[in-house]
């Protein structure tokens, strides 16, 4: 055992390695431990926290707490007609992530947004959201984002001599006018690096600025780009754009490394469309069929009926074979001999003549392969119907390679970075060279003299800046966003910029010498009539049709540009993944996202190298072991996490971790995989891997991934075919195990009179496992709605995460028990051994199951609480009286679903930091007083939900605050609550509409029919706890002729 | 140690069988008084100071642990989501169990007129009191908001809010409080005549204090009659507690619905285990003190032998319970139950399970043989094993939490230094109190001890009385 930071927390725990000797562990700790900056550093992490905390407090004292736009403040002496104190007001806006734009409604309490819902009228979201939109609230109230413009003197990048002299925006404008703009040739020697935010107004102002500064050079850098997709469309259709796939139409979908349910552009819409053909309601008619060809185990792969693990380098061959066998003229069949290919071709051909079939390609697939897929879709008749191509409007720019050569040639004296964090997320080879040039700012060497950094936070690039200007967050700014299909959504501020940040286009406008207000700038772009503008602001989008091209797919070009051969088919390959949580690293400071378990690996706060258990064995490493990855001579030491179902020899690592310049939440979390990324933001690379001594703890929320036998009856699956043949198949199966033989046919009589719970409202829930994709949006939505604390990596390691609704994930193979080798994974210590029992050729599937409090009618938790802190309401809710709870934790022990969460520390009072620092250690040592929470963080809390204190048990309440709100509303109108309009936070956010909540006493409600459904079953029914949540068995649609060669 | 048995073969009328007397050596009533009181009246041996110093030091860490716990939160312990109970509950059950031997010896053996109890009942009762004090500590500090722990008591309040009477934790509150109260009264009532003896021999402040607690005892017949009546009533009250307290403690587990906890075997199994562990602890304490204070005449091999037999009987019951748990888990046909038990023995905590089985099932089997029941050093070592085994039994039961119904929630529990130190510190509390008891109170029930001497037998021939005079004994200390 070793203790951590002197806190005495011992760390020999689960998933691993009890046999590690203390000496070994100690050696590991010394060798591989991220230490905070040493005391010699003038701005140590802790003093930084201290200062930041204090400055936040000052900032909030200095005015009233952040307010609405000052010009519009009306005292409530003249109460606005629609405003009721204590009720949220909803405003439409939108949030973008690359070309992924979601319409939102932000719930505001007295001018403070606290929760984000999907905008029901917005075409991309239709009332649903993804995880990032849900987590946006925390981005807004992040006390560690940049709070003021700063001006630096001295040597860039040097913490000792790069000093902040403080400045204002006005001073910046004056400086820009005098130092940069006065040159004879305007803009000569000036370079702009931007990350495209897909805003038409920004694009317009870039153009304006470019006209004003004709000498300036523009560079674009986005580590999460869709470049291959755009190029593929260019080859196939002659226009750069994105294929927009209507997933609700095809019967058969083949995904070629396309995580369209997880990380691809438009995944919220895709999830909604895909699950509209795959849910319990349509299961009787048959569900669609999804094949996934991929290396990384993605969320999409986990929802596939058949998942074909293929190394990234083999995808090209697979697509070429498909094309050839489907009859795309001119494609040479590389001759992959796999029976699965024939099955795939046959199924695609059949489906194409019926409901439709489509092959989709992810952003990691090379452009020429993308083009060939367009040709296949042409062959399948999908183009124009299932797939439409939407051209994108781009601002011409150079790439980072050009930036480097310009820097090397000394052509740039001033560099302006617009949210492009090149010192962090540029590909490893370029990054070090660019950074060395940035280092010449403030030193008498090199051509680069000035660096203007515009960004949300004072990040890695800002360390080299002469000027830093802080950006405003989406919820506090005007703006417009153009979606992948060309339609424009509008943003409006919910709150005045808390730290007086500017939007990117405001900043560009100032650089161009303008001084227009943000709203004016947006309005000028769209040139709408006042009436149409008001309408657009109200709706959150500008009504317009999709932008589509009428160009036909040029199959000949697709085939001729396809490069058949590829090197490195046999060596180890490393695939880079966009993290479904922190994305490319921009959300690293968002604790909700950091702590959200990865949908597939269940890992929080880290990005380990993912590989198959067999690969790990070959390399001589295991879960939490360390490997050295070398790409082109660049080296990264990272921890290993095995994932059954990944192809051997293929490694995946997520981008966006290992940040050194983020706030304390994301700093030094995980491994900086950009270090290994090839120039041009390559998505995969041949890699040399070597296991090295060492151990790195990975905080996974689920240590066990097998369901431990059919008798437990946890996730029930049924094939579409079997369900059609016998709709009662699931309930028959459940009864077989759960009802003792002696009681078969007899009524289970209770000893005492049970409450029938048949009057008034009776709340219940149903969860459709067919629809659920496992994305985790419900978890974040719940966290935002219910003020759930983030606990930090060290607490997750101990097993104290607080999520009220968790996403359980189990691995499944369709082998019988006898077919397994003689292993007993159930008795092993952790996940590693269990996972090793899955051999690579097996088809490993995955099932997801969201689990929250089931509000059992015979709740075992209520019986054992000695102080009656948890009791049953007349409406069937299992209520928690936080004030009454003394914290014996007996309820948690007695909960068969283990959904109760305990405040082991005063989590709600402090922000836990990552890097293994203990929660309680930090608040005391960092100079935080016990009572101190940055004021700005408090603003994020939902005022309708109690913030829990230390020593108190908490759990899902079925969003009782929403029920009560609905009750108030219905009483006022003298009617019953319409349970169709009453949605819990998880239900409201779920893009798959898998969760349904409502009144079981209303026999017409969706939840009532789900409870009656033949697919419905109660988890652990045999305990007779009578849960109020019903799961609907997962209906899968495997192809009977699919055979995995052994 | 065997030296006097052959010279004094006095048939014990009460036992009616031919076995060595309960007081060895040539003692009369006076020498016994002198001998026992001298422990309190004279400076203790150096070993006492050493032991007391260590115990007090360890005890002081208890304050530190509790302060740290209250200041920072329950999170300083190693608990996690599936395992919401850890060391605190393990220690609670462990200490309550220890207490049971005292009650059994003092009450049950009293009612069954087992003469050999007189030499050990005072010890054992003291041990009970101190063990229950240690036990009571843990439930109080293990709640998340200890400043509200009083809500577990049924107190009238403005909220008109009663505790939830269906909860076994509440039954615990009543069971343990009743147990502590009755045990304390029983112990104190038994002490009164001996306190009076000490009062009569003491001077100054000691006389005042002993006098105050002796409640004016003068040894009058009327006093003795009342005393005997009170003692009998208290013994009758305490007897059911031997069974009820640990039964109720076992309900903490048995009433839940968890596999591995929800079993009807728990009450008898817990009671047997409690007596087993209690006798283990009595032996652990008695054997060294017996040597330290030269008490071999009073705590004879026969006493130790009897205790070893109790350990053997209860240990075998516990072993039977272990086997039966497995059988029923299999016989139930429930996948959860079967797994819970296989997992106990072969899962991640297999080591704890085998420590438990090794110490509790195998150890007592040595006591089938007289040879082992007479070897003090050996018994002492085995008694330590019993203590360890019984602690681990509670650990194994509690930690069953780590793997229940849904594998997704399974997790491994490891204690932190605070967990471990708090347990060690509770040992310090126990030993400190015990050493103070040894120092300031008569460690044997003087009056009772005299009743089992041959001299107290009204039917004893006078010549035997003369023969067994002190002049022939010479077993001076």
XYZ file of N, CA and C in Angstrom, chain B residues 246-341:
288
model
N -27.089 -10.308 20.481
C -26.415 -10.640 19.228
C -27.400 -11.094 18.162
N -28.542 -11.590 18.598
C -29.584 -11.896 17.621
C -29.981 -10.625 16.898
N -30.173 -9.580 17.684
C -30.595 -8.318 17.068
C -29.475 -7.730 16.221
N -28.257 -7.859 16.706
C -27.142 -7.394 15.878
C -27.132 -8.157 14.540
N -27.423 -9.442 14.616
C -27.418 -10.228 13.370
C -28.541 -9.783 12.446
N -29.616 -9.197 13.012
C -30.715 -8.709 12.178
C -30.259 -7.575 11.262
N -29.256 -6.829 11.699
C -28.733 -5.786 10.815
C -28.430 -6.368 9.441
N -28.008 -7.591 9.446
C -27.677 -8.252 8.189
C -28.858 -9.082 7.689
N -29.417 -9.874 8.597
C -30.403 -10.868 8.167
C -31.692 -10.231 7.646
N -32.026 -9.041 8.140
C -33.276 -8.416 7.719
C -33.145 -7.807 6.321
N -31.914 -7.566 5.893
C -31.726 -6.984 4.563
C -32.054 -8.021 3.496
N -32.022 -7.572 2.232
C -32.382 -8.522 1.174
C -31.164 -8.992 0.383
N -29.981 -8.724 0.895
C -28.787 -9.034 0.125
C -28.431 -10.508 0.158
N -27.954 -11.043 -0.955
C -27.470 -12.422 -0.925
C -26.278 -12.510 0.034
N -26.287 -13.532 0.856
C -25.205 -13.676 1.832
C -25.537 -13.028 3.167
N -26.515 -12.146 3.183
C -26.945 -11.523 4.438
C -28.314 -12.025 4.853
N -29.147 -12.236 3.843
C -30.544 -12.533 4.111
C -30.695 -14.012 4.439
N -30.311 -14.399 5.666
C -30.411 -15.805 6.017
C -30.902 -15.968 7.448
N -31.693 -17.009 7.674
C -32.263 -17.210 8.998
C -31.288 -17.856 9.973
N -30.169 -18.307 9.469
C -29.211 -18.964 10.369
C -28.461 -17.933 11.216
N -28.537 -16.678 10.810
C -27.705 -15.672 11.460
C -27.886 -15.551 12.979
N -29.116 -15.494 13.508
C -29.209 -15.298 14.963
C -28.458 -16.352 15.779
N -28.747 -17.665 15.614
C -28.003 -18.624 16.435
C -26.501 -18.620 16.139
N -26.203 -18.423 14.884
C -24.809 -18.438 14.463
C -24.060 -17.247 15.074
N -24.718 -16.109 15.111
C -24.086 -14.940 15.718
C -23.910 -15.122 17.218
N -24.910 -15.718 17.875
C -24.804 -15.877 19.321
C -23.659 -16.837 19.648
N -23.612 -17.945 18.919
C -22.520 -18.900 19.152
C -21.175 -18.225 18.907
N -21.111 -17.468 17.831
C -19.873 -16.774 17.507
C -19.501 -15.770 18.577
N -20.513 -15.106 19.128
C -20.247 -14.099 20.149
C -19.645 -14.744 21.381
N -20.227 -15.859 21.802
C -19.716 -16.524 22.999
C -18.317 -17.068 22.743
N -18.166 -17.585 21.549
C -16.862 -18.092 21.124
C -15.809 -16.985 21.220
N -16.114 -15.849 20.633
C -15.134 -14.762 20.624
C -14.940 -14.209 22.025
N -16.036 -14.159 22.815
C -15.925 -13.630 24.161
C -15.004 -14.483 25.015
N -15.174 -15.795 24.931
C -14.298 -16.673 25.711
C -12.867 -16.577 25.216
N -12.745 -16.388 23.895
C -11.402 -16.178 23.354
C -10.750 -14.976 24.011
N -11.513 -13.901 24.124
C -10.944 -12.686 24.699
C -10.678 -12.850 26.192
N -11.576 -13.545 26.919
C -11.335 -13.783 28.342
C -10.014 -14.531 28.521
N -9.814 -15.534 27.691
C -8.571 -16.312 27.796
C -7.359 -15.444 27.483
N -7.507 -14.610 26.440
C -6.393 -13.755 26.056
C -5.987 -12.856 27.212
N -6.975 -12.355 27.947
C -6.669 -11.435 29.045
C -6.251 -12.177 30.302
N -6.961 -13.267 30.590
C -6.801 -13.941 31.873
C -5.431 -14.590 32.010
N -4.985 -15.224 30.948
C -3.749 -16.014 31.067
C -2.546 -15.145 31.438
N -2.310 -14.032 30.751
C -1.174 -13.220 31.192
C -1.369 -12.568 32.559
N -2.572 -12.116 32.871
C -2.793 -11.486 34.171
C -2.641 -12.490 35.303
N -3.057 -13.696 35.034
C -2.949 -14.780 36.008
C -1.494 -14.961 36.418
N -0.616 -14.922 35.414
C 0.797 -15.085 35.714
C 1.357 -13.830 36.359
N 0.962 -12.685 35.796
C 1.501 -11.409 36.244
C 1.218 -11.172 37.720
N -0.006 -11.475 38.146
C -0.377 -11.223 39.540
C -0.371 -12.494 40.372
N 0.204 -13.567 39.859
C 0.323 -14.840 40.579
C -1.015 -15.311 41.087
N -1.928 -15.494 40.191
C -3.281 -15.857 40.590
C -3.606 -17.300 40.277
N -2.545 -18.119 40.150
C -2.781 -19.498 39.740
C -3.666 -20.257 40.725
N -3.675 -19.825 41.968
C -4.494 -20.537 42.959
C -5.980 -20.346 42.718
N -6.303 -19.210 42.140
C -7.739 -18.893 41.989
C -8.247 -19.195 40.589
N -7.388 -18.835 39.629
C -7.736 -19.213 38.260
C -6.934 -20.466 37.961
N -7.553 -21.572 38.251
C -6.802 -22.820 38.173
C -6.872 -23.387 36.772
N -6.119 -24.439 36.581
C -6.179 -25.113 35.287
C -7.575 -25.623 34.995
N -8.299 -25.890 36.051
C -9.656 -26.400 35.844
C -10.529 -25.311 35.211
N -10.319 -24.082 35.699
C -11.078 -22.971 35.101
C -10.762 -22.834 33.624
N -9.471 -22.809 33.354
C -9.033 -22.632 31.965
C -9.558 -23.781 31.110
N -9.493 -24.960 31.686
C -9.948 -26.154 30.987
C -11.421 -26.018 30.607
N -12.217 -25.561 31.585
C -13.648 -25.398 31.312
C -13.879 -24.398 30.185
N -13.097 -23.300 30.250
C -13.283 -22.278 29.221
C -12.911 -22.824 27.848
N -11.849 -23.630 27.823
C -11.452 -24.215 26.546
C -12.567 -25.077 25.987
N -13.289 -25.754 26.881
C -14.380 -26.598 26.409
C -15.502 -25.753 25.804
N -15.757 -24.607 26.437
C -16.789 -23.716 25.872
C -16.345 -23.237 24.492
N -15.062 -22.896 24.403
C -14.531 -22.440 23.114
C -14.700 -23.544 22.071
N -14.413 -24.764 22.481
C -14.544 -25.884 21.552
C -15.991 -26.034 21.085
N -16.911 -25.968 22.051
C -18.327 -26.176 21.701
C -18.819 -25.074 20.774
N -18.575 -23.826 21.168
C -19.110 -22.728 20.353
C -18.376 -22.647 19.025
N -17.091 -22.922 19.042
C -16.327 -22.890 17.793
C -16.845 -23.929 16.814
N -17.209 -25.069 17.335
C -17.734 -26.105 16.447
C -19.092 -25.704 15.898
N -19.886 -25.026 16.755
C -21.182 -24.539 16.256
C -20.970 -23.551 15.108
N -20.003 -22.687 15.294
C -19.716 -21.699 14.264
C -19.270 -22.408 12.980
N -18.418 -23.402 13.134
C -17.962 -24.146 11.958
C -19.124 -24.820 11.251
N -20.046 -25.354 12.051
C -21.232 -25.988 11.476
C -22.046 -24.955 10.696
N -22.147 -23.759 11.286
C -22.911 -22.699 10.624
C -22.280 -22.332 9.282
N -20.964 -22.284 9.263
C -20.284 -21.957 7.990
C -20.652 -22.988 6.923
N -20.607 -24.249 7.334
C -20.903 -25.311 6.369
C -22.352 -25.225 5.922
N -23.228 -24.944 6.889
C -24.653 -24.918 6.583
C -24.999 -23.749 5.655
N -24.317 -22.637 5.844
C -24.536 -21.496 4.956
C -24.287 -21.905 3.506
N -23.213 -22.606 3.304
C -22.872 -23.049 1.950
C -23.922 -23.995 1.408
N -24.306 -24.929 2.283
C -25.278 -25.918 1.829
C -26.580 -25.241 1.420
N -27.053 -24.344 2.288
C -28.348 -23.707 2.015
C -28.248 -22.812 0.776
N -27.108 -22.178 0.619
C -26.942 -21.320 -0.558
C -27.090 -22.150 -1.827
N -26.517 -23.341 -1.797
C -26.628 -24.219 -2.955
C -28.044 -24.762 -3.078
N -28.599 -25.146 -1.917
C -29.896 -25.800 -1.895
C -31.006 -24.838 -2.297
N -30.807 -23.549 -2.022
C -31.827 -22.550 -2.360
C -32.052 -22.479 -3.856
N -31.027 -22.834 -4.616
C -31.159 -22.744 -6.059
C -31.092 -21.328 -6.573
N -30.866 -20.373 -5.680
C -30.788 -18.983 -6.116
C -29.381 -18.699 -6.612
N -29.314 -18.189 -7.813
C -28.015 -17.920 -8.400
C -27.241 -16.877 -7.594
N -27.990 -15.932 -7.013
C -27.329 -14.861 -6.258
C -26.725 -15.396 -4.965
N -27.510 -16.251 -4.278
C -27.026 -16.813 -3.021
C -25.815 -17.712 -3.266
N -25.943 -18.573 -4.260
C -24.851 -19.494 -4.554
C -23.590 -18.711 -4.866
N -23.760 -17.696 -5.712
C -22.583 -16.923 -6.079
C -21.983 -16.217 -4.875
N -22.847 -15.667 -4.015
C -22.335 -14.901 -2.868
C -21.386 -15.761 -2.039
N -21.738 -17.042 -1.883
C -20.898 -17.882 -1.029
C -19.653 -18.400 -1.744
